[in-house]
Every structure is written in C-alpha cells, then in structure tokens.
Tab-separated table of C-alpha atoms in Angstrom:
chain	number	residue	atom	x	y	z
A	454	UNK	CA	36.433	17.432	-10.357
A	455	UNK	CA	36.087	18.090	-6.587
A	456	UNK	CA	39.254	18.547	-4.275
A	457	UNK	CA	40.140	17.915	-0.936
A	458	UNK	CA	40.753	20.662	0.815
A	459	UNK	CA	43.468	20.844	3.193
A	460	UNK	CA	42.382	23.323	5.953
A	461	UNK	CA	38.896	21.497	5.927
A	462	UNK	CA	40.737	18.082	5.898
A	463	UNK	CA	42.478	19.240	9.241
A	464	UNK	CA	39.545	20.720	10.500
A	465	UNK	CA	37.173	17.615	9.657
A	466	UNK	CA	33.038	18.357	9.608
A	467	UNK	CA	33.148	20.638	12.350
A	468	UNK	CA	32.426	23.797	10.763
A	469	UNK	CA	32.443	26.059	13.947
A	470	UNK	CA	30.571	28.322	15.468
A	471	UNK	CA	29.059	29.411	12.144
A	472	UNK	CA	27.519	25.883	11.512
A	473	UNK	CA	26.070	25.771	15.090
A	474	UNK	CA	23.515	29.230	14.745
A	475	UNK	CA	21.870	28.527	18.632
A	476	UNK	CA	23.289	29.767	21.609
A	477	UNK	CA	25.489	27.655	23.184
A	478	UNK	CA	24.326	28.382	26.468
A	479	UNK	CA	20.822	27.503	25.762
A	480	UNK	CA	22.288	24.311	24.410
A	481	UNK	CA	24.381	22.661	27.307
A	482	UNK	CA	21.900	23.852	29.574
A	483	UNK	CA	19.372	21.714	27.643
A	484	UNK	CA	22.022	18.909	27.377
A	485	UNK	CA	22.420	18.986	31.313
A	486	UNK	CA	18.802	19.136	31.860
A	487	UNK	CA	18.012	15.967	29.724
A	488	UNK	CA	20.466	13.697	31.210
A	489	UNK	CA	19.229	15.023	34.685
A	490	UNK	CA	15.570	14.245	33.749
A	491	UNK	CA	16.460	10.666	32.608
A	492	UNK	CA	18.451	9.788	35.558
A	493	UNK	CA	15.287	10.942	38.181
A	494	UNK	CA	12.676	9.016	35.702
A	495	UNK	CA	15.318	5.901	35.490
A	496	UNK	CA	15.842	5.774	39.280
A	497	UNK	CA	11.519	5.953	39.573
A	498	UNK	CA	11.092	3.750	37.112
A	499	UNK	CA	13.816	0.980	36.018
A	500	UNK	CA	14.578	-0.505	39.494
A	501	UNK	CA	15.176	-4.302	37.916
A	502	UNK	CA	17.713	-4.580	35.504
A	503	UNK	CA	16.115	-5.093	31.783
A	504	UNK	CA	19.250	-6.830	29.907
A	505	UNK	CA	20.404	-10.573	29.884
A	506	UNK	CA	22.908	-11.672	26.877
A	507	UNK	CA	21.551	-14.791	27.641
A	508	UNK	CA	17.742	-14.118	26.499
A	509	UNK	CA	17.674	-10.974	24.894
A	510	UNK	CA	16.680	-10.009	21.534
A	511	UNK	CA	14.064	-12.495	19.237
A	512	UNK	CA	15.552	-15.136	16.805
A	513	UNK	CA	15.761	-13.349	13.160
A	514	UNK	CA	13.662	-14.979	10.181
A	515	UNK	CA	15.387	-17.928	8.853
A	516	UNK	CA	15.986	-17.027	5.712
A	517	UNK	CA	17.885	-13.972	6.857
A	518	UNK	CA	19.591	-15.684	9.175
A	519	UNK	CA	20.751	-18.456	6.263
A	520	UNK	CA	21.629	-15.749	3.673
A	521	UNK	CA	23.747	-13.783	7.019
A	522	UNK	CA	25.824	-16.808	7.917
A	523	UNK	CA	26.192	-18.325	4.515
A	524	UNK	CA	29.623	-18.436	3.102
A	525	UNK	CA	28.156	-17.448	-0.233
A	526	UNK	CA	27.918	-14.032	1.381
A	527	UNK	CA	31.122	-14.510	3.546
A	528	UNK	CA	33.326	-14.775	0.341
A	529	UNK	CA	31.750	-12.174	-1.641
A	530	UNK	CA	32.309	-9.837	0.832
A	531	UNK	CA	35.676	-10.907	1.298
A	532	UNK	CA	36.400	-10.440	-2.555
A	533	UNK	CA	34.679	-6.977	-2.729
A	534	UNK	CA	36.728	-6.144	0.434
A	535	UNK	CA	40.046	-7.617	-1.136
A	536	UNK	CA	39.156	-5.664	-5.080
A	537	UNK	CA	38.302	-2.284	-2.872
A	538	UNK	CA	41.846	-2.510	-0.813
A	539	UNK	CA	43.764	-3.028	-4.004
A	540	UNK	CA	42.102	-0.407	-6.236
A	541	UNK	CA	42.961	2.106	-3.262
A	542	UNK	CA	46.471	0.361	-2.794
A	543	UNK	CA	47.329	1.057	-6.590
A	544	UNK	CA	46.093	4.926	-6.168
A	545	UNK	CA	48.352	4.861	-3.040
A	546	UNK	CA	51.256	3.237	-4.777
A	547	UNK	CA	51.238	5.174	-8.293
A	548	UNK	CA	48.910	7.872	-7.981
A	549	UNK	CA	50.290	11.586	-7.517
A	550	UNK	CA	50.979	12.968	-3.899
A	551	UNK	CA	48.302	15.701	-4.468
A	552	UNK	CA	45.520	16.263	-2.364
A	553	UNK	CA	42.752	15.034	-4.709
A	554	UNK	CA	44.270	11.510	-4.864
A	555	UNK	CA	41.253	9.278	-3.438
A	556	UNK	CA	43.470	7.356	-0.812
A	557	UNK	CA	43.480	9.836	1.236
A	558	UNK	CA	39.790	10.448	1.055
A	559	UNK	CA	39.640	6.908	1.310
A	560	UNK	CA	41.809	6.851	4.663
A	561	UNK	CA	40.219	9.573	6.572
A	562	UNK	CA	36.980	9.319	5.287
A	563	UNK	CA	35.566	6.246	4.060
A	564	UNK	CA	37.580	4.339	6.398
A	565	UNK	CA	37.465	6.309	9.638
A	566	UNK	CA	34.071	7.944	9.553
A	567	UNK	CA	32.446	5.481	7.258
A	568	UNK	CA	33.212	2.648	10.076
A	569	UNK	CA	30.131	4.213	12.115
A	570	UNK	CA	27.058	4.391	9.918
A	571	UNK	CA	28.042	0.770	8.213
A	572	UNK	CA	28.522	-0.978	11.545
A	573	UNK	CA	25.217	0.805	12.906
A	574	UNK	CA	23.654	-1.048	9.744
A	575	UNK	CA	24.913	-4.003	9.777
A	576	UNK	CA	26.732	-4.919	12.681
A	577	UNK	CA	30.287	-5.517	12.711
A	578	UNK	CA	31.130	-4.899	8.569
A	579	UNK	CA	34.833	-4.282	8.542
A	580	UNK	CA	35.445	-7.519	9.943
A	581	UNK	CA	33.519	-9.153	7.041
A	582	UNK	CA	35.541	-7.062	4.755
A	583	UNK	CA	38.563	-6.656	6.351
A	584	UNK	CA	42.112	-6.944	4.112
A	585	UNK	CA	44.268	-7.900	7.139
A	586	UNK	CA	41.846	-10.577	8.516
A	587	UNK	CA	41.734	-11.785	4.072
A	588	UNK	CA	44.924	-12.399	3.428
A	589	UNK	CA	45.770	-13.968	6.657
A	590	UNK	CA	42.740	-16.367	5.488
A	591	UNK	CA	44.255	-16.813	2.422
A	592	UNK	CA	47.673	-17.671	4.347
A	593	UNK	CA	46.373	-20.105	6.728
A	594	UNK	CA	45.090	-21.826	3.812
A	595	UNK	CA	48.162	-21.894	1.832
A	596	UNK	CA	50.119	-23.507	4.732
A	597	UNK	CA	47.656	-25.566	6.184
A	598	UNK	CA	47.122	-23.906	9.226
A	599	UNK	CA	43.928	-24.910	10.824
A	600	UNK	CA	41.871	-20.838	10.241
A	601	UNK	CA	41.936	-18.471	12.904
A	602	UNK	CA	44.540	-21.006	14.858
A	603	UNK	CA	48.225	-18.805	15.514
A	604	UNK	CA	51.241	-20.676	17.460
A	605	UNK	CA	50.309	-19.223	20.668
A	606	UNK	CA	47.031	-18.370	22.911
A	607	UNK	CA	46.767	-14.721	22.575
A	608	UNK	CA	47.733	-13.441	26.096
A	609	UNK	CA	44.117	-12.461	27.654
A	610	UNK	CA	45.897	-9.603	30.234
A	611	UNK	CA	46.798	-8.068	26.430
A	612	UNK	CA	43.228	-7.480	25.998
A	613	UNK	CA	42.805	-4.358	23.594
A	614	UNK	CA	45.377	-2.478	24.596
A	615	UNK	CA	46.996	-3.112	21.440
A	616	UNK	CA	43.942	-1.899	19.692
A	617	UNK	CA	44.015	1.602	21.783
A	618	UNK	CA	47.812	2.171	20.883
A	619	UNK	CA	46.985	1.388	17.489
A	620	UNK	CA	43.834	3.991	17.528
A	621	UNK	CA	46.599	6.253	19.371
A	622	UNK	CA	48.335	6.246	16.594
A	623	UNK	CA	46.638	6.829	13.826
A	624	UNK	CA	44.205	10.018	15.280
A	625	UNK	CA	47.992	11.142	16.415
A	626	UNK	CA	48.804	10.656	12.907
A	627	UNK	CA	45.302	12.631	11.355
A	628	UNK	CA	45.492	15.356	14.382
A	629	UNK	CA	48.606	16.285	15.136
A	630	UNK	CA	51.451	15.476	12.647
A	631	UNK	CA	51.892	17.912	10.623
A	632	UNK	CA	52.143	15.984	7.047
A	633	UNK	CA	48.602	14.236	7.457
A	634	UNK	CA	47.625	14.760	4.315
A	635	UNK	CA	50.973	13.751	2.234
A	636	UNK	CA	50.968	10.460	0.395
A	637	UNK	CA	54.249	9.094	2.070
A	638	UNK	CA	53.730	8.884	5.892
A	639	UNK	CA	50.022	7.893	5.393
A	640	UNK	CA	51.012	5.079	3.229
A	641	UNK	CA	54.087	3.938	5.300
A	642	UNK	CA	51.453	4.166	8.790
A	643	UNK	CA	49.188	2.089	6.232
A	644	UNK	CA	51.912	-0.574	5.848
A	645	UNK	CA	53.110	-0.787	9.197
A	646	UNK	CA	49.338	-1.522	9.981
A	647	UNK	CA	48.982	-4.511	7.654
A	648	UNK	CA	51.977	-5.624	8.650
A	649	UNK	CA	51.251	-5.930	12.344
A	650	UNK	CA	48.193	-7.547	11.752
A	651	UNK	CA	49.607	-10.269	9.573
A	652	UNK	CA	52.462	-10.927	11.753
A	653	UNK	CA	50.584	-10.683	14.770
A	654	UNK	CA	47.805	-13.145	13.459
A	655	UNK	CA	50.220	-15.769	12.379
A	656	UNK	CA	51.449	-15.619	15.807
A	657	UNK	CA	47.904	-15.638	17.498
A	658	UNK	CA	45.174	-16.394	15.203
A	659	UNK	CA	42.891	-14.245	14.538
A	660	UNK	CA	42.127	-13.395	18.192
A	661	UNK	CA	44.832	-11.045	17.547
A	662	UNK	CA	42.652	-9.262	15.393
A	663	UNK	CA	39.246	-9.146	17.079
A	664	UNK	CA	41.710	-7.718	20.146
A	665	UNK	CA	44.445	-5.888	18.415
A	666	UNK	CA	43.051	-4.371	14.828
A	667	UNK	CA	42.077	-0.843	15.713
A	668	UNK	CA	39.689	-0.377	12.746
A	669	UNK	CA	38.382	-3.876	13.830
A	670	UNK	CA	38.138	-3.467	17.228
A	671	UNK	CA	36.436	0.035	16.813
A	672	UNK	CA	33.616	-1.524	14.445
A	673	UNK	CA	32.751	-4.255	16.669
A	674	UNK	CA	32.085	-1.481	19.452
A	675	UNK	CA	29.787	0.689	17.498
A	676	UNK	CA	28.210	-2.777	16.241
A	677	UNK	CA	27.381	-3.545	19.581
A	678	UNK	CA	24.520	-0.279	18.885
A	679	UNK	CA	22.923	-2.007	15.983
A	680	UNK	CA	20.310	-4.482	16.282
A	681	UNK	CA	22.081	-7.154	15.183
A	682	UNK	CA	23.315	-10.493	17.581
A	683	UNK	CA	23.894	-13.521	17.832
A	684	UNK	CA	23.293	-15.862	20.619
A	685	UNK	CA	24.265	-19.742	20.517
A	686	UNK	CA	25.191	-19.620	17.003
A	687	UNK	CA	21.776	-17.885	15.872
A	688	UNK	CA	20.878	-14.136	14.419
A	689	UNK	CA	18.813	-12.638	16.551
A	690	UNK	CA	17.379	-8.901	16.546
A	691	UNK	CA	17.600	-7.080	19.486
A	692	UNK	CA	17.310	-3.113	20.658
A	693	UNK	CA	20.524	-1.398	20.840
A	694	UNK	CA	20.813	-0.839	24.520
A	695	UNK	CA	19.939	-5.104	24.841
A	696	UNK	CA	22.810	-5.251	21.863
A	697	UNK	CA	25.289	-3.064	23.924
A	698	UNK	CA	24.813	-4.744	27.333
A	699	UNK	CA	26.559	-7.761	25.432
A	700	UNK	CA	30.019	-6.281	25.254
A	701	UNK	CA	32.488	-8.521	27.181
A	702	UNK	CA	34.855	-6.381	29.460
A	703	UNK	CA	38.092	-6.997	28.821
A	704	UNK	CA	41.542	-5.223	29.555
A	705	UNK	CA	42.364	-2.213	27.612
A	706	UNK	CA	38.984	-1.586	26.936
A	707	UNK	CA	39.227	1.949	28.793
A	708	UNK	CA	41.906	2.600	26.634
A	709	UNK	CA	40.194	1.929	23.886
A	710	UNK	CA	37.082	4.385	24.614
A	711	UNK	CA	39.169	6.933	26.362
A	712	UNK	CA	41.016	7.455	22.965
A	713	UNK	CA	38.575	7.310	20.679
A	714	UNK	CA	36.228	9.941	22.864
A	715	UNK	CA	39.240	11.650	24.081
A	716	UNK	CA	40.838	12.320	20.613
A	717	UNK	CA	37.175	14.034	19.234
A	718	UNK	CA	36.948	16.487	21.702
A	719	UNK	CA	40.702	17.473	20.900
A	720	UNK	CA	40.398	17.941	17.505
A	721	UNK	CA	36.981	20.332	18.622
A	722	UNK	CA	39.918	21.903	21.245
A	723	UNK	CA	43.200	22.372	18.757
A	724	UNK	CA	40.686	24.571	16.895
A	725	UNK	CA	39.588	26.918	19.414
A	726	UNK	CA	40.790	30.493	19.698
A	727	UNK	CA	43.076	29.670	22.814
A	728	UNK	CA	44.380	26.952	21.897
A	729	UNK	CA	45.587	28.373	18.830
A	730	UNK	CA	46.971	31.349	20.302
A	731	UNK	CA	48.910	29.720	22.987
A	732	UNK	CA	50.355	27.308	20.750
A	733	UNK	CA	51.349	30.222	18.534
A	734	UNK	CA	53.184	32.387	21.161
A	735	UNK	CA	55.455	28.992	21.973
A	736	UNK	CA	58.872	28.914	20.079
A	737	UNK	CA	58.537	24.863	20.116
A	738	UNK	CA	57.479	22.867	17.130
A	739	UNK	CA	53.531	22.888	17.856
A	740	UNK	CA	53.777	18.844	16.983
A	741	UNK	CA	54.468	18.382	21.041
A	742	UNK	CA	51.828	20.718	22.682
A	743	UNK	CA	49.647	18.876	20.388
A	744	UNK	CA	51.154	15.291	21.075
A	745	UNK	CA	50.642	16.184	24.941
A	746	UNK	CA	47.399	17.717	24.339
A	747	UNK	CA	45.943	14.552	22.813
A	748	UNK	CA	47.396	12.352	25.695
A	749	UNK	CA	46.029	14.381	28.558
A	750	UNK	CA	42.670	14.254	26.424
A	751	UNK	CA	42.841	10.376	26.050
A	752	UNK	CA	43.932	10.029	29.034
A	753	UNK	CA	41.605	11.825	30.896
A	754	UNK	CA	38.472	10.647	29.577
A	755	UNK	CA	39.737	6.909	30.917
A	756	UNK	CA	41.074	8.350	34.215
A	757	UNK	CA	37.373	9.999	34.833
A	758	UNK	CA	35.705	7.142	33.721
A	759	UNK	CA	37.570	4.896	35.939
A	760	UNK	CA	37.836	7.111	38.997
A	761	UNK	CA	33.600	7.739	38.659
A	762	UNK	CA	33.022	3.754	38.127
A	763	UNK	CA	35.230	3.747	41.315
A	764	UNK	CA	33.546	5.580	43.455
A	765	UNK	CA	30.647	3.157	44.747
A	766	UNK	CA	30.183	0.399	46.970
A	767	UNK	CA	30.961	-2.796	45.664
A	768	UNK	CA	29.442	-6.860	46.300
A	769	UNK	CA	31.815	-9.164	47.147
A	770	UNK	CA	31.507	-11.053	44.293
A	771	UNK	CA	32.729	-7.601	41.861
A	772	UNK	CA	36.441	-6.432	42.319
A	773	UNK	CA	35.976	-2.844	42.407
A	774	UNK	CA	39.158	-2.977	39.778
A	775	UNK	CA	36.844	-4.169	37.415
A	776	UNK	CA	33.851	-1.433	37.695
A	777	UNK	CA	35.652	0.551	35.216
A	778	UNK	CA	35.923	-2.073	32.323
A	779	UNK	CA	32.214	-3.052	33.269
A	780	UNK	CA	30.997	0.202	32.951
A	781	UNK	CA	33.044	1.076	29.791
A	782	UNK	CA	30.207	-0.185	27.434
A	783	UNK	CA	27.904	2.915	28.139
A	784	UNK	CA	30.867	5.397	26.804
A	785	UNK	CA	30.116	3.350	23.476
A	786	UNK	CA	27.421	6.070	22.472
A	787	UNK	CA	28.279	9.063	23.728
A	788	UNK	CA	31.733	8.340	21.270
A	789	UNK	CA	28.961	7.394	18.579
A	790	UNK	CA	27.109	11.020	18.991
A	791	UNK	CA	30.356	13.059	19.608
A	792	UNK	CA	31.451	11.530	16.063
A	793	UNK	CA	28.323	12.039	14.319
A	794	UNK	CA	28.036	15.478	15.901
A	795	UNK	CA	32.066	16.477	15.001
A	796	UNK	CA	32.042	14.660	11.402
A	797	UNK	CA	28.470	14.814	9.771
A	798	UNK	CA	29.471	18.078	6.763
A	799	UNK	CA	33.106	16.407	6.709
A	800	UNK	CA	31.865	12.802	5.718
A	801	UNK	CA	28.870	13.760	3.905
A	802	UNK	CA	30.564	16.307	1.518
A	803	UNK	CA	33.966	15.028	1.670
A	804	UNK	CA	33.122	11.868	1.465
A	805	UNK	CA	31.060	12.731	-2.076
A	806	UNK	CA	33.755	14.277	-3.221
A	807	UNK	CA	36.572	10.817	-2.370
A	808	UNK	CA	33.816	8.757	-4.721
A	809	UNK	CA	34.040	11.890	-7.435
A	810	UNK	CA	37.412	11.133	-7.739
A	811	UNK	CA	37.612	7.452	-6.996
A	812	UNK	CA	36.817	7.530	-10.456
A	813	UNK	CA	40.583	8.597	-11.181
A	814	UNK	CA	42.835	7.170	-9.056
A	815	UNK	CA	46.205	8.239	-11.069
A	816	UNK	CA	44.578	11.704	-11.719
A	817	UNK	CA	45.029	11.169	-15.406
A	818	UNK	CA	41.315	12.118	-16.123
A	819	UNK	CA	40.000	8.954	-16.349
A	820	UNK	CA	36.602	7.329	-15.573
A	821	UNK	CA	36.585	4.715	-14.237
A	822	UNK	CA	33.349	4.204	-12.135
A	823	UNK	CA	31.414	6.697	-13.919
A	824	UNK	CA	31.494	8.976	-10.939
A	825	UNK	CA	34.053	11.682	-12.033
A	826	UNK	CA	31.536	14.012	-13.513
A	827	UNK	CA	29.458	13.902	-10.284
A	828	UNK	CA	28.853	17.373	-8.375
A	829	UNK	CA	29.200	17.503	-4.377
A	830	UNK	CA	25.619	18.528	-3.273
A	831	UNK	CA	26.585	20.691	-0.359
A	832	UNK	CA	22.758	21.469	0.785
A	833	UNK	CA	23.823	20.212	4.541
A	834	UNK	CA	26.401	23.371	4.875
A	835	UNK	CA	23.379	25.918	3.082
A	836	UNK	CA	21.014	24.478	6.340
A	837	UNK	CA	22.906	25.400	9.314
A	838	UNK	CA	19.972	25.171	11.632
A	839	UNK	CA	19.151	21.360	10.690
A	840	UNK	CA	22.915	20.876	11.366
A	841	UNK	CA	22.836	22.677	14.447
A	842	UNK	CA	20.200	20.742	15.863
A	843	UNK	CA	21.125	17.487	14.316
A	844	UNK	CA	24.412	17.471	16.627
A	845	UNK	CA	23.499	18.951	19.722
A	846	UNK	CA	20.234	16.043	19.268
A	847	UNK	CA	23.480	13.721	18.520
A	848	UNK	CA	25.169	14.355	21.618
A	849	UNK	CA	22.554	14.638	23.711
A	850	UNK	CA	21.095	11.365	22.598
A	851	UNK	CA	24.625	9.706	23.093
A	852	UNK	CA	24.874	10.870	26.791
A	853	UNK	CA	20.891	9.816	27.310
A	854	UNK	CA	21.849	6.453	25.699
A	855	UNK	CA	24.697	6.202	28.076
A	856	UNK	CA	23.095	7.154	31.072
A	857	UNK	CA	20.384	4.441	30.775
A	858	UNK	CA	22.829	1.798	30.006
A	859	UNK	CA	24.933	2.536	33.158
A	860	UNK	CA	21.734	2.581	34.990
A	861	UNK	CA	20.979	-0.996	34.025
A	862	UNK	CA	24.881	-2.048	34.498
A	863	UNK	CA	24.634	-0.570	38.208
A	864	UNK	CA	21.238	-2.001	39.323
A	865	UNK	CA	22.660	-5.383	38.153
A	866	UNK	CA	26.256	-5.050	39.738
A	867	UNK	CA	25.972	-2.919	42.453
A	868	UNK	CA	24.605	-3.739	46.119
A	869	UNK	CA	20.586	-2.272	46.814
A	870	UNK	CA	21.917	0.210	48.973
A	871	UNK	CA	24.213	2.114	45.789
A	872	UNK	CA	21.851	1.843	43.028
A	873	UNK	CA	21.493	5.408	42.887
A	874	UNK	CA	24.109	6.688	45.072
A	875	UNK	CA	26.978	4.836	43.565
A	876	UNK	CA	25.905	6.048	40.105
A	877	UNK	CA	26.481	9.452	40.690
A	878	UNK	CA	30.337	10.374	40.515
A	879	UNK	CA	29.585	8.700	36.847
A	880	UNK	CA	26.358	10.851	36.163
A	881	UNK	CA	28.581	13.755	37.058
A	882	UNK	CA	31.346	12.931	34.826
A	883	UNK	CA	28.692	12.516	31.896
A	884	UNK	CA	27.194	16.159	32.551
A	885	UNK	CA	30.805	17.279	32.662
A	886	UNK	CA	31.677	15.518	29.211
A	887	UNK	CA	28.129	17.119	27.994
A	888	UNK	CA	28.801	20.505	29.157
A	889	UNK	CA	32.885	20.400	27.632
A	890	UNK	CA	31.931	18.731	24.487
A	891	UNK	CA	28.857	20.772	23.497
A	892	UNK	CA	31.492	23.764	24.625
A	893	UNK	CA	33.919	22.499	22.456
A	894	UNK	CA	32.328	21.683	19.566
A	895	UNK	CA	30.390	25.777	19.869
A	896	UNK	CA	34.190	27.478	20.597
A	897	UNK	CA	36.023	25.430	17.473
C-alpha cells in the first residue's frame, strides 16, 4: 500500500525546477507577452461591456433543471456527504497517527485541492455536501427552527472576512506549522472548524456559512468559473467569464482572494534556495519567518489589488472604496491556474494514493472499498514536458481569463475617458503576479 510522503506532503505538486524542463525565461516572457496581446486586442475590440447577471446565460433543459433542484438529489447528497465525513471522522478518531492514515490525505487533498475540479464541474458542490451546513439542517429541524433562520441578521459589514481568517488559518496550519502532518493538531483545527460553523449558524442562519465557511466560501468562488447559474430561481448555462461577472462584492472579499493567491505563491517561495538559506542562518524557530512570510504574501496580493483598482477615475455613482471589491472577481482565475499549476502531480498522485488507503482507515489491512490493492500510476511525473506546459498554459490562461474580465468590469464601471487608462496600474500588477509566480513556481 502507497504512503504519504512527508517531504512531498510539505512540498505539495510542485515538483521544482526538474518538473518544469523549459527555460524560465522563455516562459514569463511568453506569459507577459500574452496578457499584453489580449489587453491591445480587448481595448480594439470589446468597447461595450458583454456581461449582465440579469440576462446572461440560456435556461438549462428542464429535465436537468428538475433532477438539479429536486430534493431527491438534495438529500442524497447530503447523506453521501454526512457517510463520507464520518468514515473519515472514525479514521481521524481511532486510526494510527502515521502518515498513511487517509484523513490526512483526505484533509489536504481531497478536501483542499479536490474543492477546484468538483466546483469547476458542477458548480458550488461542497455546499451540497457540506457536514457543517448537515447537521445544522438536521438541528434546525430538531428544534423547530424555521431552516437557514439564526437569532440574528448576520452583520453585512462582516462580509467574508470570517471566511479569509478561517482560510488564514488553515494554509498557516498546512504551510507553516511545523506538525502539519500529525493526527492531533489537524484534528483539533478540524473540530474547532465544525464547531464555529455550528455555533455560528445557530446564531445567524446559514448566511453565516455562505459568508463565514472557508471551504464553502472558497467553492462558491471557483463555482462562479463553471457554467452553471441560476437566475430567478431557474438553471441556466452560461460561459464562465458571464458566470464570474455574477459574483456579488462584498466586504472581506479581498481578503479572501489575497489569501488564497497569496498563500500559493508562498508555499512556491518557502521552497526556494534563498528562502531556505536565510531561514536557516536565523537562530529563531523558522515557524515566525514563515508566519510573517505568509502575511506579507496575503497581504500583499490584497494591498496591490486594491491600490491598482484604486488608481482610476471614478463616476459619481462608484465610491472609489469599492473598486477593489468590484474588481476582486477577476483574481478568481488567476488563483484557479496558480492552483492547478502548483498542485496538479500532488493531487493527481497523492490523491490516488488517499483512495489506496481509504480502503483501511485503522491501518489494520483491511479492505474496505476494494481499493487497497490499487497501484499509484505516476505517468504525469515520467512526462515532465506535458507538465511543464500544462502549468505555465494554466497560469497563463488564469491571468488571460482575468484580464478580460477586468476589461468588461472597467468598461461597465468606469467613466469613457478611463476605459483603458484606468485599467492599467491593474494590468501592471497582473504582469507582475505573472512574471513572480511563473518565477516562483521555476526557482522552488
């Protein structure tokens, strides 16, 4: 049976510079070139915003859009969500503190990484199957309490901010303490979580948990790039960028995209040669440089972001406070790329190797999902060209992505005269987080 590495646990799917067998330079150079060109053929040739939440997207057959909303579906979700949470919960509770128990693949894995590609598919699926958002159903029911109704209106200057301290703390928790990957801290963080949520949606409802649930919260954003809606009550299929123009700007939501981009390219960083060695020659515990490290990398990606979105002439009718929350959406995939590009070998292999030993989940050699005597096909580490490409494409796609949907946002917000102008400072900032994140992930 397959184990979990630690070293490559720490070090996620970014392999280094020997996965990555192009020159770097040849790379951002390309990167910066792309985003260029699509900025000069946007300002040529999208002069009329394209995106209305109001119209966009088609109505999806009826069929699909009976079988998506019915509560057939709904509950059978919920009940493979609920039997999923406690089969990991017993593997957490009585299963060995060893490396190759599968809640820990579960945790960093399934959980973390596996949020992306299901909520590309299908829009946003850990609400659907979410344990916190369950058995605060279940609650509500057992007391009476009308569903999704708390004691109080969730505060709307709270926003999401609980969401980004909550993301805070669990990448702290994968990146920089040091006992990541022992079974005691990850299940106490784990409990503290649940516990939160359930306390905080008896107290608000389950606004709480669209605004404050980090895994939550984090799903519905990469949702927002599937082609999945819904608009008065109806599916409807629209293309990503219509999907993503559709995300309602609320507070915290800088936060929330300054940690989630900020904390990838520092795990790329707290690999790197310098990095290591300065952290080495320091006689503190390297648990702070790394603690700081991760803030001013959170921090910064939401202080460039907002001082960019900032930067531009403004109608009277837009608060110039609120450009950066408004243009927050088109961050959405360049985070998407920088996580397929810094993940891909750590969630394809590792993640082969969590449903290997799913199968035991009290390492006692049992069996039960038939998976056990499964082999990890490793055939995306023996092509290092096709996984070279495949994340500089990823990142580059993110940034093009971005840059057309902050194109749109700023012909529809911004006065005639700062169409282009005004979206420069942010087309700057996106060649600089192109040129230090292809740099990063070549250096780790």
């Amino acid at each position: 049976m397959g184990q979990l590495d630690l070293g490559r646990i720490s070090a996620h799917g970014l392999g280094g510079a020997k996965d990555l067998p192009i020159p770097s330079e040849l790379a951002i150079a390309g990167a910066v070139a792309a985003l260029v060109v699509s900025f000069t053929v946007l300002a040529v040739a999208w002069r009329e915003p394209r995106y209305d939440a109001a119209t966009s997207g088609r109505p999806a057959p009826v069929w699909l859009d009976r079988f998506a909303s019915s509560r057939a579906l709904a509950i059978a979700l919920r009940v493979l969500g609920m039997a999923f949470f406690l089969y990991v919960a017993a593997a957490a509770v009585f299963g060995k503190d060893t490396l190759i128990n599968p809640f820990l693949g579960v945790f960093y894995v399934f959980l973390w990484v596996g949020i992306v590609p299901t909520s590309l598919l299908f829009g946003p699926f850990f609400k659907a199957i979410s344990p916190a958002r369950t058995i605060a159903m279940l609650f509500a029911k057992v007391s009476g309490v009308p569903e999704g109704q708390g004691l109080y209106e969730y505060p709307a200057r709270l926003g999401y901010w609980p969401a980004a301290l909550g993301l805070f703390s669990f990448v702290w928790l994968e990146l920089v303490y040091p006992h990541a990957t022992d079974l005691g801290p990850v299940r106490l963080w784990c409990a503290a979580y649940l516990g939160i949520m359930l306390i905080g949606s008896a107290v608000w409802g389950t606004t709480f948990l669209a605004r404050a649930d980090p895994f939550e919260v984090y799903s519905s954003l990469v949702a927002k790039l599937s082609i999945w809606g819904h608009r008065d009550g109806v599916l409807v299929v629209r293309s990503p960028l219509a999907n993503l123009d559709t995300l309602v700007a609320r507070p915290g939501l800088v936060g929330v995209v300054g940690v989630l981009f900020g904390s990838t390219a520092f795990d790329s960083f707290r690999e790197s040669s310098e990095w290591l060695g300065l952290v080495q020659s320091m006689s503190i515990p390297r648990i702070v440089p790394d603690t700081l490290a991760l803030i001013v990398f959170s921090g910064g990606v939401a202080l460039i972001l907002t001082a960019a979105t900032m930067a531009t002439g403004v109608t009277s009718d837009t608060p110039r406070r609120a450009l950066p929350g408004l243009f927050a959406h088109s961050v959405v995939p360049i985070i998407v790329g920088y996580i397929v590009a810094h993940y891909l070998t750590f969630f394809i292999e590792y993640g082969q190797q969590t449903l290997i030993q799913l199968s035991d989940p009290f390492s006692r050699g049992d069996d039960y999902l038939g998976t056990a005597d499964l082999q990890v096909n490793y055939w995306i580490s023996l092509h290092p060209t096709f996984l070279a490409v495949t994340k500089v494409l990823a990142v580059v796609l993110g940034h093009v992505v971005g840059v057309v949907a902050a194109h749109d946002r700023a012909i529809k917000l911004l006065p005639p005269r700062h169409h282009l102008t005004g979206q420069l400072p942010l087309l700057m900032a996106m060649v600089g987080f192109t040129a230090g994140g292809l740099y990063l992930l070549f250096a780790a």
